[in-house]
């Protein structure tokens, strides 16, 4: 397996320095931006595999000569170092009802560690294949032990439990996203509840997935919430994508 890494970027490029992909004889995992840039890197990596080379470096201009229009250039390093697991933020989805299951499915292909949490085994059993689930009678404990920088989406069947989980999440002060399903009325009630507990409700996103459409189908709400959540998770990142391929 050859690791292809963007070592340096100059001008407009499709991926940032540090982006990686891993190339095997008949497999590719990850991306450094697609297009001819990626095809050239894959070809070079497979040459290395065939010739048993340990490392290489190539510089590629992203202009019309290779069929790309970014205009910048990248320096790639290629080596046989094993894949290093990249940190993926944790997303706790509380409530395995229709929207919770749809949100877990929407997040499944994204670079997060999502977990669908409920106290009802029958609801968790309806989750799509591949979704990580957690059966627990004390979901608030998972909030207390989640790593800093995690996100929480609160969509349970019980308003009182929603309020408990939201106040627990907000009280931490280090979660990137705290969202709760509901209405403007529920938000107003929560604001009063949170302030009575000495918690600032301002960071809470409620209702979730709004501002895009009034469509209330679970899959649609889940899609918009996934976009909202990912925007928040990546907002503090320095990664920029000025050129789409």
PDB file of C-alpha atoms in Angstrom:
ATOM      1  CA  UNK A   1       0.000   0.000   0.000  1.00  0.00           C
ATOM      2  CA  UNK A   2       1.323   3.412  -0.989  1.00  0.00           C
ATOM      3  CA  UNK A   3       0.336   6.535   0.913  1.00  0.00           C
ATOM      4  CA  UNK A   4      -0.043   9.610  -1.313  1.00  0.00           C
ATOM      5  CA  UNK A   5       0.054  12.819   0.689  1.00  0.00           C
ATOM      6  CA  UNK A   6      -0.361  16.451  -0.330  1.00  0.00           C
ATOM      7  CA  UNK A   7       2.852  17.883   1.122  1.00  0.00           C
ATOM      8  CA  UNK A   8       2.620  21.460  -0.197  1.00  0.00           C
ATOM      9  CA  UNK A   9       0.112  23.575  -2.087  1.00  0.00           C
ATOM     10  CA  UNK A  10       0.593  26.755  -4.092  1.00  0.00           C
ATOM     11  CA  UNK A  11      -2.324  28.840  -5.325  1.00  0.00           C
ATOM     12  CA  UNK A  12      -5.746  27.296  -5.920  1.00  0.00           C
ATOM     13  CA  UNK A  13      -5.808  23.548  -5.291  1.00  0.00           C
ATOM     14  CA  UNK A  14      -8.591  20.982  -4.799  1.00  0.00           C
ATOM     15  CA  UNK A  15      -7.323  19.710  -1.438  1.00  0.00           C
ATOM     16  CA  UNK A  16      -5.305  21.095   1.434  1.00  0.00           C
ATOM     17  CA  UNK A  17      -1.820  20.132   2.596  1.00  0.00           C
ATOM     18  CA  UNK A  18      -2.100  16.958   4.653  1.00  0.00           C
ATOM     19  CA  UNK A  19      -4.834  15.349   2.538  1.00  0.00           C
ATOM     20  CA  UNK A  20      -4.084  11.687   1.904  1.00  0.00           C
ATOM     21  CA  UNK A  21      -5.134   8.676  -0.081  1.00  0.00           C
ATOM     22  CA  UNK A  22      -3.900   5.103  -0.030  1.00  0.00           C
ATOM     23  CA  UNK A  23      -3.255   3.177  -3.218  1.00  0.00           C
ATOM     24  CA  UNK A  24      -3.072  -0.586  -3.541  1.00  0.00           C
ATOM     25  CA  UNK A  25      -2.636  -2.756  -6.657  1.00  0.00           C
ATOM     26  CA  UNK A  26      -6.403  -2.719  -7.243  1.00  0.00           C
ATOM     27  CA  UNK A  27      -7.808  -0.343  -4.644  1.00  0.00           C
ATOM     28  CA  UNK A  28      -7.855   3.359  -3.733  1.00  0.00           C
ATOM     29  CA  UNK A  29      -8.999   4.783  -0.403  1.00  0.00           C
ATOM     30  CA  UNK A  30      -9.424   8.489   0.232  1.00  0.00           C
ATOM     31  CA  UNK A  31      -8.866  11.340  -2.222  1.00  0.00           C
ATOM     32  CA  UNK A  32      -6.421  14.146  -2.945  1.00  0.00           C
ATOM     33  CA  UNK A  33      -8.849  15.977  -5.214  1.00  0.00           C
ATOM     34  CA  UNK A  34      -9.827  13.783  -8.144  1.00  0.00           C
ATOM     35  CA  UNK A  35      -9.280  14.452 -11.834  1.00  0.00           C
ATOM     36  CA  UNK A  36      -5.982  14.063 -13.648  1.00  0.00           C
ATOM     37  CA  UNK A  37      -4.067  14.992 -10.493  1.00  0.00           C
ATOM     38  CA  UNK A  38      -5.356  11.888  -8.796  1.00  0.00           C
ATOM     39  CA  UNK A  39      -4.959   9.646 -11.863  1.00  0.00           C
ATOM     40  CA  UNK A  40      -1.317  10.686 -12.165  1.00  0.00           C
ATOM     41  CA  UNK A  41      -0.699  10.037  -8.484  1.00  0.00           C
ATOM     42  CA  UNK A  42      -2.352   6.608  -8.668  1.00  0.00           C
ATOM     43  CA  UNK A  43      -0.258   5.665 -11.699  1.00  0.00           C
ATOM     44  CA  UNK A  44       2.932   6.732  -9.908  1.00  0.00           C
ATOM     45  CA  UNK A  45       1.967   4.852  -6.756  1.00  0.00           C
ATOM     46  CA  UNK A  46       1.345   1.648  -8.694  1.00  0.00           C
ATOM     47  CA  UNK A  47       4.677   2.032 -10.449  1.00  0.00           C
ATOM     48  CA  UNK A  48       6.240   2.152  -6.987  1.00  0.00           C
ATOM     49  CA  UNK A  49       4.422  -1.021  -5.994  1.00  0.00           C
ATOM     50  CA  UNK A  50       5.536  -2.805  -9.164  1.00  0.00           C
ATOM     51  CA  UNK A  51       9.146  -1.639  -8.768  1.00  0.00           C
ATOM     52  CA  UNK A  52       9.240  -2.086  -4.981  1.00  0.00           C
ATOM     53  CA  UNK A  53      10.147   1.573  -4.406  1.00  0.00           C
ATOM     54  CA  UNK A  54       9.957   2.964  -0.883  1.00  0.00           C
ATOM     55  CA  UNK A  55       9.353   6.657  -1.513  1.00  0.00           C
ATOM     56  CA  UNK A  56       8.968   9.340  -4.162  1.00  0.00           C
ATOM     57  CA  UNK A  57       7.989  12.966  -4.576  1.00  0.00           C
ATOM     58  CA  UNK A  58       6.283  14.677  -7.517  1.00  0.00           C
ATOM     59  CA  UNK A  59       5.194  18.217  -8.274  1.00  0.00           C
ATOM     60  CA  UNK A  60       2.129  18.677 -10.471  1.00  0.00           C
ATOM     61  CA  UNK A  61       0.903  21.955 -12.006  1.00  0.00           C
ATOM     62  CA  UNK A  62      -2.889  22.127 -12.086  1.00  0.00           C
ATOM     63  CA  UNK A  63      -3.336  23.760 -15.468  1.00  0.00           C
ATOM     64  CA  UNK A  64      -4.780  23.031 -18.884  1.00  0.00           C
ATOM     65  CA  UNK A  65      -1.860  20.795 -19.802  1.00  0.00           C
ATOM     66  CA  UNK A  66      -3.316  18.078 -17.569  1.00  0.00           C
ATOM     67  CA  UNK A  67      -6.953  19.027 -18.047  1.00  0.00           C
ATOM     68  CA  UNK A  68      -7.460  20.875 -14.765  1.00  0.00           C
ATOM     69  CA  UNK A  69      -8.343  24.498 -14.216  1.00  0.00           C
ATOM     70  CA  UNK A  70      -7.378  25.216 -10.611  1.00  0.00           C
ATOM     71  CA  UNK A  71      -4.269  27.092 -11.661  1.00  0.00           C
ATOM     72  CA  UNK A  72      -2.155  26.200  -8.662  1.00  0.00           C
ATOM     73  CA  UNK A  73       0.282  23.381  -8.115  1.00  0.00           C
ATOM     74  CA  UNK A  74       0.839  20.654  -5.552  1.00  0.00           C
ATOM     75  CA  UNK A  75       3.785  18.694  -4.249  1.00  0.00           C
ATOM     76  CA  UNK A  76       2.948  15.083  -3.449  1.00  0.00           C
ATOM     77  CA  UNK A  77       4.946  12.672  -1.356  1.00  0.00           C
ATOM     78  CA  UNK A  78       4.479   8.940  -1.813  1.00  0.00           C
ATOM     79  CA  UNK A  79       5.677   6.339   0.670  1.00  0.00           C
ATOM     80  CA  UNK A  80       4.924   2.954   2.147  1.00  0.00           C
ATOM     81  CA  UNK A  81       4.019   4.171   5.603  1.00  0.00           C
ATOM     82  CA  UNK A  82       0.931   2.453   6.995  1.00  0.00           C
ATOM     83  CA  UNK A  83      -2.325   4.354   7.124  1.00  0.00           C
ATOM     84  CA  UNK A  84      -2.597   6.422  10.278  1.00  0.00           C
ATOM     85  CA  UNK A  85      -6.133   6.544  11.631  1.00  0.00           C
ATOM     86  CA  UNK A  86      -7.430  10.103  11.353  1.00  0.00           C
ATOM     87  CA  UNK A  87      -9.442  11.634  14.131  1.00  0.00           C
ATOM     88  CA  UNK A  88     -13.121  11.661  13.342  1.00  0.00           C
ATOM     89  CA  UNK A  89     -15.417  13.669  15.618  1.00  0.00           C
ATOM     90  CA  UNK A  90     -17.991  11.778  17.590  1.00  0.00           C
ATOM     91  CA  UNK A  91     -21.686  12.443  16.956  1.00  0.00           C
ATOM     92  CA  UNK A  92     -24.156  11.241  19.565  1.00  0.00           C
ATOM     93  CA  UNK A  93     -27.673  10.809  18.187  1.00  0.00           C
ATOM     94  CA  UNK A  94     -30.156  10.496  21.028  1.00  0.00           C
ATOM     95  CA  UNK A  95     -33.421   8.896  19.949  1.00  0.00           C
ATOM     96  CA  UNK A  96     -33.851   6.048  17.470  1.00  0.00           C
ATOM     97  CA  UNK A  97     -37.186   7.183  16.088  1.00  0.00           C
ATOM     98  CA  UNK A  98     -37.814   7.995  12.425  1.00  0.00           C
ATOM     99  CA  UNK A  99     -35.634  11.123  12.314  1.00  0.00           C
ATOM    100  CA  UNK A 100     -32.888   9.672  14.503  1.00  0.00           C
ATOM    101  CA  UNK A 101     -32.540   6.593  12.317  1.00  0.00           C
ATOM    102  CA  UNK A 102     -32.608   8.719   9.172  1.00  0.00           C
ATOM    103  CA  UNK A 103     -29.924  11.038  10.556  1.00  0.00           C
ATOM    104  CA  UNK A 104     -27.682   8.110  11.500  1.00  0.00           C
ATOM    105  CA  UNK A 105     -28.046   6.800   7.958  1.00  0.00           C
ATOM    106  CA  UNK A 106     -27.312  10.230   6.448  1.00  0.00           C
ATOM    107  CA  UNK A 107     -24.108  10.460   8.508  1.00  0.00           C
ATOM    108  CA  UNK A 108     -22.969   6.904   7.753  1.00  0.00           C
ATOM    109  CA  UNK A 109     -20.709   7.773   4.765  1.00  0.00           C
ATOM    110  CA  UNK A 110     -19.388  10.986   6.325  1.00  0.00           C
ATOM    111  CA  UNK A 111     -16.101  11.367   8.276  1.00  0.00           C
ATOM    112  CA  UNK A 112     -17.666  11.162  11.742  1.00  0.00           C
ATOM    113  CA  UNK A 113     -18.167   8.461  14.348  1.00  0.00           C
ATOM    114  CA  UNK A 114     -21.929   8.516  14.729  1.00  0.00           C
ATOM    115  CA  UNK A 115     -23.752   6.473  17.338  1.00  0.00           C
ATOM    116  CA  UNK A 116     -27.513   6.000  17.599  1.00  0.00           C
ATOM    117  CA  UNK A 117     -28.573   5.867  21.243  1.00  0.00           C
ATOM    118  CA  UNK A 118     -31.871   4.785  22.792  1.00  0.00           C
ATOM    119  CA  UNK A 119     -33.352   2.902  25.714  1.00  0.00           C
ATOM    120  CA  UNK A 120     -35.771   1.020  23.435  1.00  0.00           C
ATOM    121  CA  UNK A 121     -34.264  -2.098  21.820  1.00  0.00           C
ATOM    122  CA  UNK A 122     -37.116  -2.388  19.331  1.00  0.00           C
ATOM    123  CA  UNK A 123     -36.354   1.049  17.892  1.00  0.00           C
ATOM    124  CA  UNK A 124     -32.623   0.413  17.693  1.00  0.00           C
ATOM    125  CA  UNK A 125     -33.303  -2.852  15.877  1.00  0.00           C
ATOM    126  CA  UNK A 126     -34.814  -0.841  13.012  1.00  0.00           C
ATOM    127  CA  UNK A 127     -31.570   0.991  12.291  1.00  0.00           C
ATOM    128  CA  UNK A 128     -30.001   0.376   8.888  1.00  0.00           C
ATOM    129  CA  UNK A 129     -27.100  -2.032   8.565  1.00  0.00           C
ATOM    130  CA  UNK A 130     -23.742  -0.522   9.429  1.00  0.00           C
ATOM    131  CA  UNK A 131     -25.061   2.013  11.932  1.00  0.00           C
ATOM    132  CA  UNK A 132     -23.449   1.895  15.364  1.00  0.00           C
ATOM    133  CA  UNK A 133     -26.099   1.639  18.087  1.00  0.00           C
ATOM    134  CA  UNK A 134     -26.063   1.868  21.863  1.00  0.00           C
ATOM    135  CA  UNK A 135     -28.780   0.588  24.190  1.00  0.00           C
ATOM    136  CA  UNK A 136     -28.711   2.413  27.524  1.00  0.00           C
ATOM    137  CA  UNK A 137     -31.155   3.523  30.219  1.00  0.00           C
ATOM    138  CA  UNK A 138     -28.827   6.437  31.117  1.00  0.00           C
ATOM    139  CA  UNK A 139     -28.017   8.322  27.913  1.00  0.00           C
ATOM    140  CA  UNK A 140     -26.842  11.359  29.866  1.00  0.00           C
ATOM    141  CA  UNK A 141     -23.802   9.346  31.001  1.00  0.00           C
ATOM    142  CA  UNK A 142     -22.623   9.160  27.391  1.00  0.00           C
ATOM    143  CA  UNK A 143     -22.730  12.950  27.203  1.00  0.00           C
ATOM    144  CA  UNK A 144     -20.624  13.268  30.324  1.00  0.00           C
ATOM    145  CA  UNK A 145     -17.914  10.992  28.953  1.00  0.00           C
ATOM    146  CA  UNK A 146     -17.877  12.112  25.295  1.00  0.00           C
ATOM    147  CA  UNK A 147     -14.602  13.649  24.077  1.00  0.00           C
ATOM    148  CA  UNK A 148     -14.314  17.417  23.748  1.00  0.00           C
ATOM    149  CA  UNK A 149     -15.323  18.555  20.281  1.00  0.00           C
ATOM    150  CA  UNK A 150     -18.134  16.029  19.990  1.00  0.00           C
ATOM    151  CA  UNK A 151     -21.602  16.809  18.665  1.00  0.00           C
ATOM    152  CA  UNK A 152     -25.017  15.884  20.007  1.00  0.00           C
ATOM    153  CA  UNK A 153     -28.303  15.600  18.124  1.00  0.00           C
ATOM    154  CA  UNK A 154     -31.215  15.192  20.539  1.00  0.00           C
ATOM    155  CA  UNK A 155     -34.336  13.634  19.036  1.00  0.00           C
ATOM    156  CA  UNK A 156     -35.929  11.447  21.701  1.00  0.00           C
ATOM    157  CA  UNK A 157     -39.601  10.596  22.198  1.00  0.00           C
ATOM    158  CA  UNK A 158     -39.691  12.420  25.545  1.00  0.00           C
ATOM    159  CA  UNK A 159     -39.548  16.224  25.901  1.00  0.00           C
ATOM    160  CA  UNK A 160     -38.310  15.971  29.483  1.00  0.00           C
ATOM    161  CA  UNK A 161     -35.454  13.707  28.389  1.00  0.00           C
ATOM    162  CA  UNK A 162     -34.644  16.084  25.531  1.00  0.00           C
ATOM    163  CA  UNK A 163     -34.378  18.950  27.998  1.00  0.00           C
ATOM    164  CA  UNK A 164     -32.189  16.927  30.363  1.00  0.00           C
ATOM    165  CA  UNK A 165     -29.807  15.906  27.586  1.00  0.00           C
ATOM    166  CA  UNK A 166     -29.651  19.399  26.109  1.00  0.00           C
ATOM    167  CA  UNK A 167     -28.773  20.989  29.447  1.00  0.00           C
ATOM    168  CA  UNK A 168     -26.130  18.310  30.085  1.00  0.00           C
ATOM    169  CA  UNK A 169     -24.598  18.955  26.667  1.00  0.00           C
ATOM    170  CA  UNK A 170     -24.648  22.740  26.992  1.00  0.00           C
ATOM    171  CA  UNK A 171     -23.255  22.631  30.525  1.00  0.00           C
ATOM    172  CA  UNK A 172     -20.055  21.027  29.198  1.00  0.00           C
ATOM    173  CA  UNK A 173     -19.195  24.064  27.111  1.00  0.00           C
ATOM    174  CA  UNK A 174     -16.921  22.106  24.774  1.00  0.00           C
ATOM    175  CA  UNK A 175     -19.313  20.457  22.322  1.00  0.00           C
ATOM    176  CA  UNK A 176     -19.091  21.727  18.762  1.00  0.00           C
ATOM    177  CA  UNK A 177     -22.792  21.232  18.055  1.00  0.00           C
ATOM    178  CA  UNK A 178     -25.829  20.678  20.245  1.00  0.00           C
ATOM    179  CA  UNK A 179     -29.083  20.351  18.324  1.00  0.00           C
ATOM    180  CA  UNK A 180     -32.577  19.438  19.470  1.00  0.00           C
ATOM    181  CA  UNK A 181     -35.615  18.566  17.393  1.00  0.00           C
ATOM    182  CA  UNK A 182     -38.666  20.691  18.071  1.00  0.00           C
ATOM    183  CA  UNK A 183     -40.598  23.834  17.322  1.00  0.00           C
ATOM    184  CA  UNK A 184     -40.307  27.502  18.213  1.00  0.00           C
ATOM    185  CA  UNK A 185     -42.616  26.818  21.163  1.00  0.00           C
ATOM    186  CA  UNK A 186     -40.418  23.981  22.406  1.00  0.00           C
ATOM    187  CA  UNK A 187     -37.375  26.219  22.038  1.00  0.00           C
ATOM    188  CA  UNK A 188     -38.996  28.948  24.129  1.00  0.00           C
ATOM    189  CA  UNK A 189     -39.908  26.422  26.832  1.00  0.00           C
ATOM    190  CA  UNK A 190     -36.380  25.055  26.835  1.00  0.00           C
ATOM    191  CA  UNK A 191     -34.905  28.546  27.129  1.00  0.00           C
ATOM    192  CA  UNK A 192     -36.870  29.101  30.326  1.00  0.00           C
ATOM    193  CA  UNK A 193     -35.938  25.656  31.641  1.00  0.00           C
ATOM    194  CA  UNK A 194     -32.236  26.080  30.920  1.00  0.00           C
ATOM    195  CA  UNK A 195     -32.042  29.519  32.526  1.00  0.00           C
ATOM    196  CA  UNK A 196     -33.746  28.140  35.632  1.00  0.00           C
ATOM    197  CA  UNK A 197     -30.820  25.701  35.846  1.00  0.00           C
ATOM    198  CA  UNK A 198     -28.232  28.425  35.304  1.00  0.00           C
ATOM    199  CA  UNK A 199     -27.474  27.269  31.745  1.00  0.00           C
ATOM    200  CA  UNK A 200     -27.172  29.640  28.790  1.00  0.00           C
ATOM    201  CA  UNK A 201     -29.462  28.205  26.063  1.00  0.00           C
ATOM    202  CA  UNK A 202     -28.027  30.382  23.279  1.00  0.00           C
ATOM    203  CA  UNK A 203     -25.650  27.769  21.766  1.00  0.00           C
ATOM    204  CA  UNK A 204     -28.490  25.274  21.280  1.00  0.00           C
ATOM    205  CA  UNK A 205     -29.697  24.737  17.708  1.00  0.00           C
ATOM    206  CA  UNK A 206     -33.450  24.214  17.902  1.00  0.00           C
ATOM    207  CA  UNK A 207     -35.324  23.455  15.747  1.00  0.00           C
ATOM    208  CA  UNK A 208     -32.713  21.452  13.846  1.00  0.00           C
ATOM    209  CA  UNK A 209     -32.317  21.387  10.076  1.00  0.00           C
ATOM    210  CA  UNK A 210     -34.300  24.563   9.465  1.00  0.00           C
ATOM    211  CA  UNK A 211     -33.713  27.365   7.011  1.00  0.00           C
ATOM    212  CA  UNK A 212     -33.561  25.035   4.029  1.00  0.00           C
ATOM    213  CA  UNK A 213     -37.121  23.811   3.482  1.00  0.00           C
ATOM    214  CA  UNK A 214     -40.429  23.359   5.266  1.00  0.00           C
ATOM    215  CA  UNK A 215     -40.518  19.685   4.253  1.00  0.00           C
ATOM    216  CA  UNK A 216     -40.977  17.595   7.399  1.00  0.00           C
ATOM    217  CA  UNK A 217     -40.309  14.122   6.067  1.00  0.00           C
ATOM    218  CA  UNK A 218     -37.777  12.398   8.356  1.00  0.00           C
ATOM    219  CA  UNK A 219     -35.281  11.791   5.559  1.00  0.00           C
ATOM    220  CA  UNK A 220     -35.408  15.435   4.488  1.00  0.00           C
ATOM    221  CA  UNK A 221     -35.007  16.754   8.033  1.00  0.00           C
ATOM    222  CA  UNK A 222     -32.107  14.318   8.481  1.00  0.00           C
ATOM    223  CA  UNK A 223     -30.387  15.504   5.299  1.00  0.00           C
ATOM    224  CA  UNK A 224     -30.606  19.149   6.325  1.00  0.00           C
ATOM    225  CA  UNK A 225     -29.524  18.366   9.872  1.00  0.00           C
ATOM    226  CA  UNK A 226     -26.530  16.394   8.606  1.00  0.00           C
ATOM    227  CA  UNK A 227     -25.515  19.381   6.481  1.00  0.00           C
ATOM    228  CA  UNK A 228     -25.999  21.753   9.419  1.00  0.00           C
ATOM    229  CA  UNK A 229     -24.019  19.517  11.747  1.00  0.00           C
ATOM    230  CA  UNK A 230     -21.150  18.960   9.307  1.00  0.00           C
ATOM    231  CA  UNK A 231     -20.935  22.694   8.626  1.00  0.00           C
ATOM    232  CA  UNK A 232     -20.461  23.283  12.338  1.00  0.00           C
ATOM    233  CA  UNK A 233     -17.934  20.472  12.724  1.00  0.00           C
ATOM    234  CA  UNK A 234     -15.799  21.783   9.876  1.00  0.00           C
ATOM    235  CA  UNK A 235     -16.259  25.512  10.563  1.00  0.00           C
ATOM    236  CA  UNK A 236     -13.147  25.776  12.724  1.00  0.00           C
ATOM    237  CA  UNK A 237     -11.028  23.826  10.267  1.00  0.00           C
ATOM    238  CA  UNK A 238      -8.557  25.649   8.067  1.00  0.00           C
ATOM    239  CA  UNK A 239      -9.413  23.366   5.165  1.00  0.00           C
ATOM    240  CA  UNK A 240     -10.615  25.189   2.085  1.00  0.00           C
ATOM    241  CA  UNK A 241     -11.772  23.861  -1.243  1.00  0.00           C
ATOM    242  CA  UNK A 242     -11.412  26.712  -3.764  1.00  0.00           C
ATOM    243  CA  UNK A 243     -11.507  24.409  -6.753  1.00  0.00           C
ATOM    244  CA  UNK A 244     -14.070  21.660  -7.347  1.00  0.00           C
ATOM    245  CA  UNK A 245     -13.224  18.921  -9.780  1.00  0.00           C
TER     246      UNK A 245
END
